[in-house]
Every structure is written in C-alpha cells, then in structure tokens.
Amino acid sequence: MTTEGTSATPPPTTPEPGFEPTVCVLGVGLIGGSLLRALGAKRAFGWNRSAPTAEAATAAGFDVSTDLAHTLRLAAERDALVVVAVPLPALDATLGAVAEHAPGVALTDVISVKAPVLAAVRRHGLAARFVGGHPMAGTAHSGWDATDPALFRGATWLVAADDDADPHTWRRVAAMASECGSRLVAATSVEHDAAVARISHVGHVLAEALALAGARGGDLALALAAGSFRDGTRVAGTAPDLVRAICEPNRDALLGVLDEVLADLTAARGSLTAEGTLGPLVDDGHRARRAYEAVQGARESQAERDSDGDGDGDGPVTIRPGAPGWLDVLRAAGAQGHAVALAD
Amino acid sequence: MTTEGTSATPPPTTPEPGFEPTVCVLGVGLIGGSLLRALGAKRAFGWNRSAPTAEAATAAGFDVSTDLAHTLRLAAERDALVVVAVPLPALDATLGAVAEHAPGVALTDVISVKAPVLAAVRRHGLAARFVGGHPMAGTAHSGWDATDPALFRGATWLVAADDDADPHTWRRVAAMASECGSRLVAATSVEHDAAVARISHVGHVLAEALALAGARGGDLALALAAGSFRDGTRVAGTAPDLVRAICEPNRDALLGVLDEVLADLTAARGSLTAEGTLGPLVDDGHRARRAYEAVQGARESQAERDSDGDGDGDGPVTIRPGAPGWLDVLRAAGAQGHAVALAD
C-alpha cells in the first residue's frame, strides 16, 4: 500500500464539494480500471480477482490487491466510497464479501442494469448506504489494457434516485462522476432499466441480427458493405459474453422492447408485401432520430453555455441531496432528459 | 456551352486507359453532382430537371442545362458516356428521352438497385450499350450543396457484369469509377440487389425501428443514449423519401432478408423468455461482424500493398473487357469480394 490515503492524516488537498478523496474500486476491468485512472492513485485504490490485471494496475502505479477481505477492511477504515465494478455474475459473491468485511461503507456500482443490482444489495442488507450508478460509456474492448482515464469525459452518468436513497452517498457518487468529467442524469433504477433496454440493449440485438444478415450474403455482400453497415453492426464486435452479461439481466424490459420492434418490422414487412411501401415506419423512425438529435443538440448547447461560466441559469438543474423533495426534483429532471449538478 | 469537349478537336490530354474524357451526367444531386465535380468541367457536362440546382452547378463552373433534349443531342454528338443519376421514380421518363434523342450512346447509371434499372433499360431498347453501376457512397444529405468531389474516393463502385454486357462500355464505366478513386467490384445485377438488401436496405429498416424504440422511451432514454444508439440510428437521419426510393424498388430481395431477421429476432426472443438467454444470435452475430472486419481488413491491406506499387500480383484481379470468359472472371472475383482493375 503506497497511496497517500494510507496515511493516518488526510491529504492536504481541497476536494470538490462533497467528494472525499478515497474511493475503493472492486474490479479494475474497462470501467473500474478507467475509473481508477480517472481519479488517480492518490484518491483511489482497488481490488481485482485475477492477478495479472491486478499486477498490470500495480505496475501502472495503483494500489490494487487480489485480497478482497483486506481491501474491504481498508475501505472500511478509510470510510471509502466502494464502487462495485465487477461483471454482474460476480455481484453476489462481491456483495457477500462487502457485507462480511465492510458492512457500513458507502456503496455504489457501475453495472449496466440497476434494478437487479438494487435487489441484490437489499438481499445482502447493504441498502442503507447504497446508491446505484451507471456511466454510459464503454468500448468494444475490455480489460485493463483498454482502460482510459478520459473514458467518462462528456459521457452521461446515471445516478439512481431510488426511494430512501442516502443523500450523503448520493452526493459522493455524484461528485465522483463529476470529477470524471461526466454529466449527471438521475432516474429510478426501474426507469433506468426501461430506458437502456431501448437505447442500448435492443440495439445490441439488432446489430447482431444485421451483422448476421450481411454475412449470410457472403464475401460479395461484405465487400459491398459501406458506412451504414459498419456503423449499424459496430456493437456486434463486442465480446458475446459481455453482450449477454449486459442484456440478459434486463430481460423483462428487453422483451417488451423486442416485442415492439418485432411488431414494427412485421407491419413494415406486411406493407411492403401488400403495397410495395415500408409504410409509416420510415417517417416515424426519421422523426425519432430527429428527436434524438434535438435532445443531444440541446445537451451540447448546454455544455457550451455552461463553459461560458456566465451563470445565466440555463445549465443543469442544481440539487441539494437531502433537501425536501430532492428525489422528486431529480426524477423530474431525468424524465425531461435534463442533467443535474450538485449545488455548492 | 463552354467546356473543352465542345470543340471539334479532342483535348490534347492523355486520358486513363479506356477512359474517354466526355461524360454526360443526367441529374446533378448528391451522386451525380459529386461525379461531375470529381471528373471536372473539362471532362463532364450534364443536365438537371430543377433550375436552381442547374444554376448552382453552372455558377460552380459546370455546363449543366435544364434542356434534356439539347443535352442528350450533345452527348450523342460527342459520343459521351451518359450517366443516369436521377432518382428511380424519374428513370422511365429519363430513359424515354435517351431513346428519343441519343439512342446509340454508351449508358450507365448510379442508382441503388440494378435489376429494375436493367429491366427499364431493356424496355426502352437501350440495353446494347448499357452497363449498370452503383457507387457505394452517400451521406444523409442530398442536393448540389452536399456534393463532394471526394465522395467516391476509397468507396466501392459496383460495375455490373450482366450477360451480353458491352465490353467497350464496361471499360469506360470502370475507367470513370477508377478516375474517381473508387475500387471496382463486379457482380450481376441480381447478385448486387441481393447483396445490398443485406448490407444496406435491411439496415435502413432496422435503424428506423431502433430510433423509434428509443424515442418511445421519451427524453430520459434519449438523454441516456450513447455511441451505440447514435451509430445504430445514423441512417434513420436520411430523408424518408430517399429511404423509400432506395429500399422499396428492391422489394423482393428485401422481403427475404426481413424474413430472416424476423426469424432470428423471434428465436432470440423465445430463448430469452424461456431460458433467460439470447441464444445463438449473439455468437453468430459476433462471428458475422468478425467476418466483415476480415473482408474490410483484407481490402485495406490490399490497398496498402497496391500503393507500394511493387506489382507483386496481390492487388486486384486484372480484367480485359471482351477477352474470352471475361464476365465469368468478373463474377468469380466479385463472389469472393475481390476488387478488379482494368489491364493496361
């Protein structure tokens, strides 16, 4: 252990409001490792199950052990914010260790579904100081070698606004995400899972189907493929185990969206057969893409105005965790696609 | 008329092998206008139905009229290669004018389906000097303002290898595409249409469905959308009329691929319901994307080797239009995804 955080006296830096410098990252693959690197070795330490990854992180100057009990005891001593960054199949074992070795720590996660994580946290009796999170960032690559301290810069970081959320932990998670350069959006875990089934998980399924349809055309088809096929199949390049780990835990929400998509495609097929036209899908889809561009455009304009620093009040909705009605404010902002920011 | 091609004597430039300098482009929107700009005002002239576009092209230094009969008579006088670059709904009227005013010209097109164009060309009695083409390039924008002389650089240009193709026209079309910086791939019109249903048209349909699924989640979903949604819905930004004009004429091939995709998605849905897993689609789709990357990677390696100029024979398959079995050579190369190039 060589980080400044190991000394009995806190380091003499001035942290961002609400952000205590000590973060403990459990699992330093793409997301957890990028988080470690974004925060720096003075603010964050961690654990990883596999020794080669822990050694790679250690070689890069980070305090990453393969001894979960030891790391968790340190996290408890330092009142670290513990970030669960393991794949979902490893969640239960990891939370079991937290419950055993550091049951009182502030806890968050970066896993791509939120309701199943919240349910597991409750089963382990860890809900009192838990606030779920999900940085909407990633690449088709994984592991320590793919980590990038800038991975979260400009990304959206969902910070859960579930009933009974601990305001102190909420503030710490939000401050950490802001530190990493992310934009904060809040919603309940259930709202999050319904949304990501639409804008991420069903897209994975469609990309796999498109890639397969293309490859069935053989080398001629693949040779003729241009930008639209490249972009439309990009996420089919993600490792199959990772795709399953992302999509399958969100089964119920994903099934609902898959049914919608199947209905839309079947209607277009019927219209093409009967009348030679794809029907309303083309206009509806175009309008939908324009709506997406408008939301993203508003986000970019807001980011530009915010960087003006003119404080004219058109930036993110400011929030004081624990103030009366704070969770309602968070959820209302999220439902409108608005970012939030911690009040000073 | 101010182009050099109007003089009685040919210009004293040395054209690429097989490429005569005079090209007549009918329709100077995104594709036709970019072609005009790629070839330059000394080599190409054209016509456009709408006056504002013709005026914009004229203001940019090109000889573009709104008098189709006049332009076609000039094309016949100059033995120009006539390139039909109108939207498919205008094809019939355009070919009717060609048959009336310039029935003997060498003819090609840049429309995104090939079998319906070939059938129309035959109906108009213009097949003897026709060779279809399709540059696999485009943007979500359209019109003269979106034209780009570099649009075809590095793109694949399908040059049709249909029965009884005129070798002289084939050479002219291939030489023109090479001049524009494109890589030549050959296939029959039917093979082309089956392939683009897979790597382009069904992708348009899936992008519309994905955009719609996302937008149904409201502003929260659109605010959480990251790179995978942006890329997966990009072509839903294309104007609906253009999407219909691209996809609907390829109805039969598109219906077959849509049925495959519906079957794959339905199977994944069933497996997710019954067993909690998306089933083989994820592995199959990943393998398919890897196959695509391999074909594209081989293409890039070939381009690099070719730029070595070491003439070591691993470049495109060379072709002598009209030599015994030349159409078979073209089709065999295309089936393997290999590019072809004109022999000197």
Coordinates of N, CA, C and O in Angstrom, one line a residue, chain A residues 180-294:
Chain A
C180 N -14.9 12.9 -12.8 CA -14.5 12.1 -14.0 C -14.9 12.8 -15.3 O -14.7 12.3 -16.4
G181 N -15.6 14.0 -15.2 CA -16.0 14.7 -16.4 C -17.3 14.4 -17.0 O -17.7 14.8 -18.1
S182 N -18.1 13.6 -16.2 CA -19.4 13.1 -16.7 C -20.5 14.1 -16.4 O -20.4 15.0 -15.5
R183 N -21.6 14.0 -17.1 CA -22.8 14.8 -16.9 C -23.7 13.8 -16.2 O -23.9 12.7 -16.5
L184 N -24.4 14.4 -15.1 CA -25.2 13.6 -14.2 C -26.7 13.6 -14.7 O -27.2 14.7 -14.9
V185 N -27.2 12.4 -14.8 CA -28.7 12.3 -15.1 C -29.2 11.3 -14.0 O -28.6 10.3 -13.7
A186 N -30.4 11.7 -13.5 CA -31.0 10.9 -12.4 C -32.3 10.2 -12.8 O -33.0 10.8 -13.6
A187 N -32.5 9.0 -12.3 CA -33.8 8.3 -12.6 C -33.8 7.2 -11.6 O -32.8 6.8 -10.9
T188 N -35.0 6.6 -11.4 CA -35.1 5.4 -10.5 C -34.4 4.2 -11.3 O -34.2 4.3 -12.5
S189 N -34.1 3.2 -10.5 CA -33.4 2.0 -11.1 C -34.3 1.4 -12.2 O -33.9 1.0 -13.3
V190 N -35.6 1.4 -11.9 CA -36.6 0.8 -12.9 C -36.7 1.6 -14.1 O -36.7 1.1 -15.3
E191 N -36.7 2.9 -14.0 CA -36.8 3.8 -15.1 C -35.5 3.7 -16.0 O -35.5 3.7 -17.2
H192 N -34.4 3.6 -15.3 CA -33.1 3.4 -16.0 C -33.1 2.1 -16.8 O -32.8 2.2 -18.0
D193 N -33.6 1.0 -16.2 CA -33.5 -0.2 -17.0 C -34.5 -0.2 -18.2 O -34.1 -0.8 -19.2
A194 N -35.6 0.4 -18.0 CA -36.5 0.5 -19.2 C -35.9 1.4 -20.3 O -36.0 1.0 -21.5
A195 N -35.2 2.4 -19.9 CA -34.6 3.3 -20.9 C -33.4 2.6 -21.6 O -33.3 2.7 -22.8
V196 N -32.6 1.9 -20.9 CA -31.4 1.3 -21.5 C -31.8 0.1 -22.4 O -31.1 -0.2 -23.3
A197 N -32.9 -0.5 -22.0 CA -33.4 -1.6 -22.9 C -33.7 -1.0 -24.3 O -33.4 -1.6 -25.3
R198 N -34.1 0.3 -24.3 CA -34.4 0.9 -25.6 C -33.2 1.5 -26.3 O -33.1 1.4 -27.6
I199 N -32.3 2.1 -25.6 CA -31.3 2.8 -26.3 C -29.9 2.1 -26.3 O -29.0 2.5 -26.9
S200 N -29.9 0.9 -25.7 CA -28.7 0.1 -25.7 C -28.9 -1.4 -26.0 O -28.4 -1.9 -26.9
H201 N -29.8 -2.0 -25.1 CA -29.8 -3.5 -25.2 C -30.5 -4.0 -26.5 O -30.0 -4.9 -27.1
V202 N -31.6 -3.3 -26.9 CA -32.2 -3.8 -28.1 C -31.3 -3.5 -29.3 O -31.3 -4.2 -30.3
G203 N -30.5 -2.4 -29.2 CA -29.6 -2.1 -30.3 C -28.5 -3.1 -30.4 O -28.1 -3.4 -31.5
H204 N -28.1 -3.7 -29.3 CA -27.2 -4.9 -29.4 C -27.8 -6.0 -30.2 O -27.2 -6.6 -31.1
V205 N -29.0 -6.3 -29.9 CA -29.7 -7.4 -30.5 C -29.8 -7.2 -32.0 O -29.6 -8.0 -32.9
L206 N -30.2 -6.0 -32.4 CA -30.4 -5.6 -33.8 C -29.1 -5.6 -34.5 O -29.0 -6.0 -35.7
A207 N -28.0 -5.2 -33.9 CA -26.7 -5.2 -34.5 C -26.3 -6.6 -34.8 O -25.7 -6.8 -35.9
E208 N -26.5 -7.5 -33.9 CA -26.2 -8.9 -34.2 C -26.9 -9.4 -35.4 O -26.4 -10.1 -36.2
A209 N -28.3 -9.1 -35.4 CA -29.1 -9.6 -36.5 C -28.7 -9.0 -37.8 O -28.7 -9.7 -38.8
L210 N -28.3 -7.7 -37.8 CA -27.9 -7.1 -39.1 C -26.5 -7.7 -39.5 O -26.4 -8.0 -40.7
A211 N -25.6 -7.9 -38.6 CA -24.3 -8.5 -39.0 C -24.5 -9.9 -39.6 O -23.9 -10.2 -40.6
L212 N -25.4 -10.6 -39.0 CA -25.7 -12.0 -39.5 C -26.3 -12.0 -40.9 O -25.9 -12.7 -41.8
A213 N -27.3 -11.1 -41.1 CA -27.9 -10.9 -42.4 C -26.9 -10.6 -43.4 O -26.9 -11.1 -44.5
G214 N -25.9 -9.7 -43.1 CA -24.9 -9.3 -44.0 C -24.0 -10.5 -44.4 O -23.7 -10.7 -45.6
A215 N -23.5 -11.2 -43.4 CA -22.5 -12.2 -43.6 C -23.2 -13.4 -44.4 O -22.5 -14.1 -45.1
R216 N -24.5 -13.6 -44.2 CA -25.1 -14.6 -45.0 C -25.1 -14.3 -46.5 O -25.3 -15.2 -47.3
G217 N -24.8 -13.1 -46.9 CA -24.6 -12.8 -48.3 C -23.2 -13.1 -48.8 O -22.9 -12.8 -50.0
G218 N -22.4 -13.6 -47.9 CA -21.0 -14.0 -48.4 C -20.1 -12.8 -48.6 O -20.4 -11.7 -48.3
D219 N -19.0 -13.1 -49.3 CA -17.9 -12.1 -49.4 C -18.3 -11.0 -50.3 O -17.9 -9.8 -50.1
L220 N -19.2 -11.2 -51.3 CA -19.7 -10.1 -52.2 C -20.4 -9.1 -51.3 O -20.1 -7.9 -51.4
A221 N -21.3 -9.6 -50.5 CA -22.1 -8.6 -49.7 C -21.2 -7.8 -48.8 O -21.3 -6.6 -48.6
L222 N -20.2 -8.6 -48.1 CA -19.4 -7.9 -47.1 C -18.4 -6.9 -47.8 O -18.0 -5.9 -47.3
A223 N -18.1 -7.2 -49.1 CA -17.2 -6.3 -49.8 C -17.9 -5.1 -50.2 O -17.3 -4.0 -50.4
L224 N -19.2 -5.2 -50.5 CA -20.0 -4.0 -50.9 C -20.4 -3.2 -49.7 O -20.9 -2.0 -49.8
A225 N -20.3 -3.7 -48.5 CA -20.8 -3.0 -47.3 C -20.0 -1.7 -47.1 O -18.8 -1.6 -47.2
A226 N -20.8 -0.6 -46.8 CA -20.2 0.7 -46.6 C -20.4 1.2 -45.2 O -20.7 0.4 -44.3
G227 N -20.4 2.5 -45.0 CA -20.5 3.1 -43.7 C -21.7 2.7 -42.9 O -21.7 2.5 -41.7
S228 N -22.9 2.5 -43.6 CA -24.1 2.2 -42.8 C -24.0 0.8 -42.2 O -24.5 0.6 -41.0
F229 N -23.4 -0.1 -42.9 CA -23.3 -1.5 -42.3 C -22.2 -1.4 -41.2 O -22.4 -2.0 -40.1
R230 N -21.1 -0.7 -41.4 CA -20.1 -0.6 -40.4 C -20.7 -0.1 -39.1 O -20.5 -0.6 -38.0
D231 N -21.4 1.0 -39.2 CA -21.9 1.7 -38.0 C -23.0 0.8 -37.4 O -23.1 0.7 -36.2
G232 N -23.9 0.3 -38.2 CA -25.0 -0.5 -37.7 C -24.7 -1.8 -37.0 O -25.4 -2.3 -36.2
T233 N -23.5 -2.3 -37.3 CA -23.1 -3.6 -36.7 C -21.9 -3.4 -35.7 O -21.4 -4.4 -35.2
R234 N -21.5 -2.1 -35.5 CA -20.3 -1.9 -34.6 C -20.4 -2.7 -33.3 O -19.4 -3.4 -32.9
V235 N -21.5 -2.6 -32.6 CA -21.5 -3.2 -31.3 C -21.6 -4.7 -31.3 O -21.5 -5.4 -30.3
A236 N -21.8 -5.3 -32.5 CA -21.7 -6.8 -32.7 C -20.3 -7.2 -32.5 O -20.0 -8.4 -32.4
G237 N -19.4 -6.3 -32.6 CA -17.9 -6.5 -32.3 C -17.6 -6.8 -30.8 O -16.5 -7.2 -30.5
T238 N -18.6 -6.4 -30.0 CA -18.4 -6.6 -28.5 C -18.3 -8.1 -28.2 O -19.1 -8.9 -28.8
A239 N -17.5 -8.6 -27.3 CA -17.4 -10.0 -26.9 C -18.8 -10.5 -26.6 O -19.5 -9.9 -25.8
P240 N -19.2 -11.7 -27.1 CA -20.5 -12.2 -26.8 C -20.8 -12.4 -25.4 O -22.0 -12.1 -24.9
D241 N -19.9 -12.8 -24.5 CA -20.2 -12.9 -23.1 C -20.5 -11.6 -22.5 O -21.4 -11.5 -21.6
L242 N -19.9 -10.6 -22.9 CA -20.2 -9.2 -22.4 C -21.6 -8.8 -22.9 O -22.3 -8.2 -22.1
V243 N -21.9 -9.0 -24.1 CA -23.2 -8.7 -24.6 C -24.3 -9.4 -23.8 O -25.3 -8.7 -23.4
R244 N -24.1 -10.7 -23.5 CA -25.1 -11.4 -22.7 C -25.2 -10.8 -21.3 O -26.2 -10.7 -20.8
A245 N -24.0 -10.5 -20.7 CA -23.9 -10.0 -19.4 C -24.6 -8.6 -19.3 O -25.2 -8.3 -18.2
I246 N -24.6 -7.9 -20.4 CA -25.2 -6.6 -20.4 C -26.7 -6.7 -20.6 O -27.5 -6.1 -19.9
C247 N -27.1 -7.5 -21.6 CA -28.5 -7.5 -22.0 C -29.4 -8.5 -21.2 O -30.6 -8.1 -20.9
E248 N -29.0 -9.7 -20.9 CA -29.8 -10.7 -20.3 C -30.4 -10.4 -18.9 O -31.5 -10.7 -18.6
P249 N -29.6 -9.7 -18.1 CA -30.2 -9.4 -16.8 C -31.3 -8.4 -16.9 O -32.1 -8.2 -15.9
N250 N -31.5 -7.7 -18.0 CA -32.6 -6.8 -18.2 C -33.7 -7.4 -19.0 O -34.4 -6.7 -19.8
R251 N -33.9 -8.7 -18.8 CA -34.8 -9.5 -19.6 C -36.2 -8.9 -19.8 O -36.6 -8.8 -20.9
D252 N -36.8 -8.6 -18.7 CA -38.2 -8.2 -18.8 C -38.4 -6.9 -19.7 O -39.2 -6.8 -20.6
A253 N -37.5 -5.9 -19.4 CA -37.6 -4.6 -20.2 C -37.2 -4.9 -21.6 O -37.9 -4.4 -22.6
L254 N -36.2 -5.7 -21.8 CA -35.8 -6.0 -23.2 C -36.8 -6.8 -24.0 O -37.1 -6.5 -25.2
L255 N -37.5 -7.7 -23.3 CA -38.6 -8.4 -24.0 C -39.7 -7.5 -24.5 O -40.2 -7.6 -25.6
G256 N -40.0 -6.5 -23.7 CA -41.1 -5.6 -24.1 C -40.7 -4.8 -25.3 O -41.5 -4.6 -26.2
V257 N -39.4 -4.3 -25.3 CA -39.0 -3.5 -26.5 C -38.8 -4.4 -27.7 O -39.1 -4.0 -28.8
L258 N -38.3 -5.6 -27.5 CA -38.2 -6.6 -28.6 C -39.6 -6.8 -29.3 O -39.7 -6.9 -30.5
D259 N -40.6 -6.9 -28.4 CA -41.9 -7.1 -29.0 C -42.4 -5.9 -29.8 O -43.0 -6.1 -30.9
E260 N -42.1 -4.7 -29.3 CA -42.4 -3.5 -30.1 C -41.7 -3.5 -31.5 O -42.3 -3.2 -32.5
V261 N -40.4 -3.8 -31.4 CA -39.6 -3.8 -32.7 C -40.1 -4.9 -33.6 O -40.3 -4.7 -34.8
L262 N -40.4 -6.1 -33.1 CA -41.0 -7.1 -33.9 C -42.3 -6.7 -34.6 O -42.5 -7.0 -35.8
A263 N -43.1 -6.0 -33.8 CA -44.4 -5.5 -34.3 C -44.1 -4.5 -35.4 O -44.8 -4.6 -36.5
D264 N -43.2 -3.6 -35.2 CA -42.9 -2.6 -36.2 C -42.4 -3.2 -37.5 O -42.8 -2.8 -38.6
L265 N -41.4 -4.1 -37.3 CA -40.8 -4.8 -38.5 C -41.9 -5.6 -39.3 O -41.9 -5.6 -40.5
T266 N -42.7 -6.3 -38.5 CA -43.7 -7.1 -39.2 C -44.7 -6.3 -39.9 O -45.2 -6.6 -41.0
A267 N -45.1 -5.1 -39.4 CA -46.0 -4.2 -40.1 C -45.4 -3.7 -41.3 O -46.0 -3.6 -42.4
A268 N -44.1 -3.3 -41.3 CA -43.4 -2.8 -42.4 C -43.3 -3.9 -43.5 O -43.5 -3.6 -44.7
R269 N -43.0 -5.1 -43.0 CA -43.0 -6.3 -44.0 C -44.3 -6.4 -44.7 O -44.4 -6.6 -45.9
G270 N -45.4 -6.4 -43.9 CA -46.7 -6.6 -44.5 C -47.1 -5.5 -45.5 O -47.6 -5.7 -46.6
S271 N -46.7 -4.3 -45.1 CA -47.0 -3.1 -46.0 C -46.2 -3.2 -47.3 O -46.6 -2.9 -48.4
L272 N -44.9 -3.7 -47.2 CA -44.0 -3.8 -48.3 C -44.6 -4.9 -49.3 O -44.6 -4.7 -50.5
T273 N -45.1 -6.0 -48.7 CA -45.6 -7.1 -49.5 C -46.9 -6.6 -50.2 O -47.1 -6.8 -51.4
A274 N -47.8 -6.0 -49.4 CA -49.1 -5.7 -50.0 C -49.1 -4.5 -50.9 O -49.8 -4.4 -51.9
E275 N -48.4 -3.4 -50.5 CA -48.5 -2.2 -51.2 C -47.2 -1.7 -51.8 O -47.1 -0.6 -52.3
G276 N -46.1 -2.4 -51.5 CA -44.8 -2.0 -52.1 C -44.2 -0.9 -51.4 O -43.2 -0.3 -51.8
T277 N -44.7 -0.5 -50.2 CA -44.1 0.5 -49.4 C -43.8 0.1 -48.0 O -44.5 -0.8 -47.4
L278 N -42.7 0.6 -47.4 CA -42.4 0.2 -46.0 C -43.4 0.9 -45.0 O -43.3 0.6 -43.8
G279 N -44.3 1.7 -45.4 CA -45.3 2.3 -44.6 C -44.8 3.3 -43.6 O -43.7 3.9 -43.8
P280 N -45.5 3.5 -42.5 CA -45.2 4.6 -41.6 C -43.8 4.5 -40.9 O -43.3 5.5 -40.3
L281 N -43.2 3.3 -40.9 CA -42.0 3.1 -40.1 C -40.9 4.1 -40.5 O -40.2 4.6 -39.7
V282 N -40.8 4.4 -41.8 CA -39.8 5.2 -42.3 C -39.9 6.7 -41.8 O -39.0 7.3 -41.3
D283 N -41.2 7.2 -41.8 CA -41.4 8.5 -41.3 C -41.3 8.6 -39.8 O -40.7 9.5 -39.2
D284 N -41.8 7.6 -39.1 CA -41.8 7.5 -37.7 C -40.3 7.4 -37.2 O -39.9 8.1 -36.2
G285 N -39.5 6.6 -37.9 CA -38.1 6.4 -37.5 C -37.3 7.7 -37.7 O -36.5 8.0 -36.9
H286 N -37.6 8.3 -38.8 CA -36.9 9.6 -39.1 C -37.2 10.6 -38.1 O -36.3 11.3 -37.6
R287 N -38.5 10.8 -37.7 CA -38.9 11.7 -36.7 C -38.2 11.4 -35.3 O -37.8 12.2 -34.6
A288 N -38.1 10.1 -35.0 CA -37.5 9.6 -33.8 C -36.0 10.0 -33.8 O -35.5 10.5 -32.8
R289 N -35.3 9.8 -34.9 CA -33.9 10.2 -35.0 C -33.8 11.7 -34.8 O -32.8 12.1 -34.1
R290 N -34.7 12.5 -35.4 CA -34.6 13.9 -35.2 C -34.8 14.3 -33.8 O -34.2 15.2 -33.3
A291 N -35.7 13.6 -33.1 CA -35.9 13.9 -31.6 C -34.7 13.6 -30.8 O -34.3 14.3 -30.0
Y292 N -34.0 12.5 -31.2 CA -32.7 12.2 -30.5 C -31.7 13.3 -30.8 O -31.0 13.7 -29.9
E293 N -31.6 13.7 -32.0 CA -30.6 14.8 -32.4 C -30.9 16.0 -31.6 O -30.0 16.8 -31.2
A294 N -32.2 16.3 -31.4 CA -32.6 17.5 -30.7 C -32.2 17.5 -29.3 O -31.7 18.4 -28.7

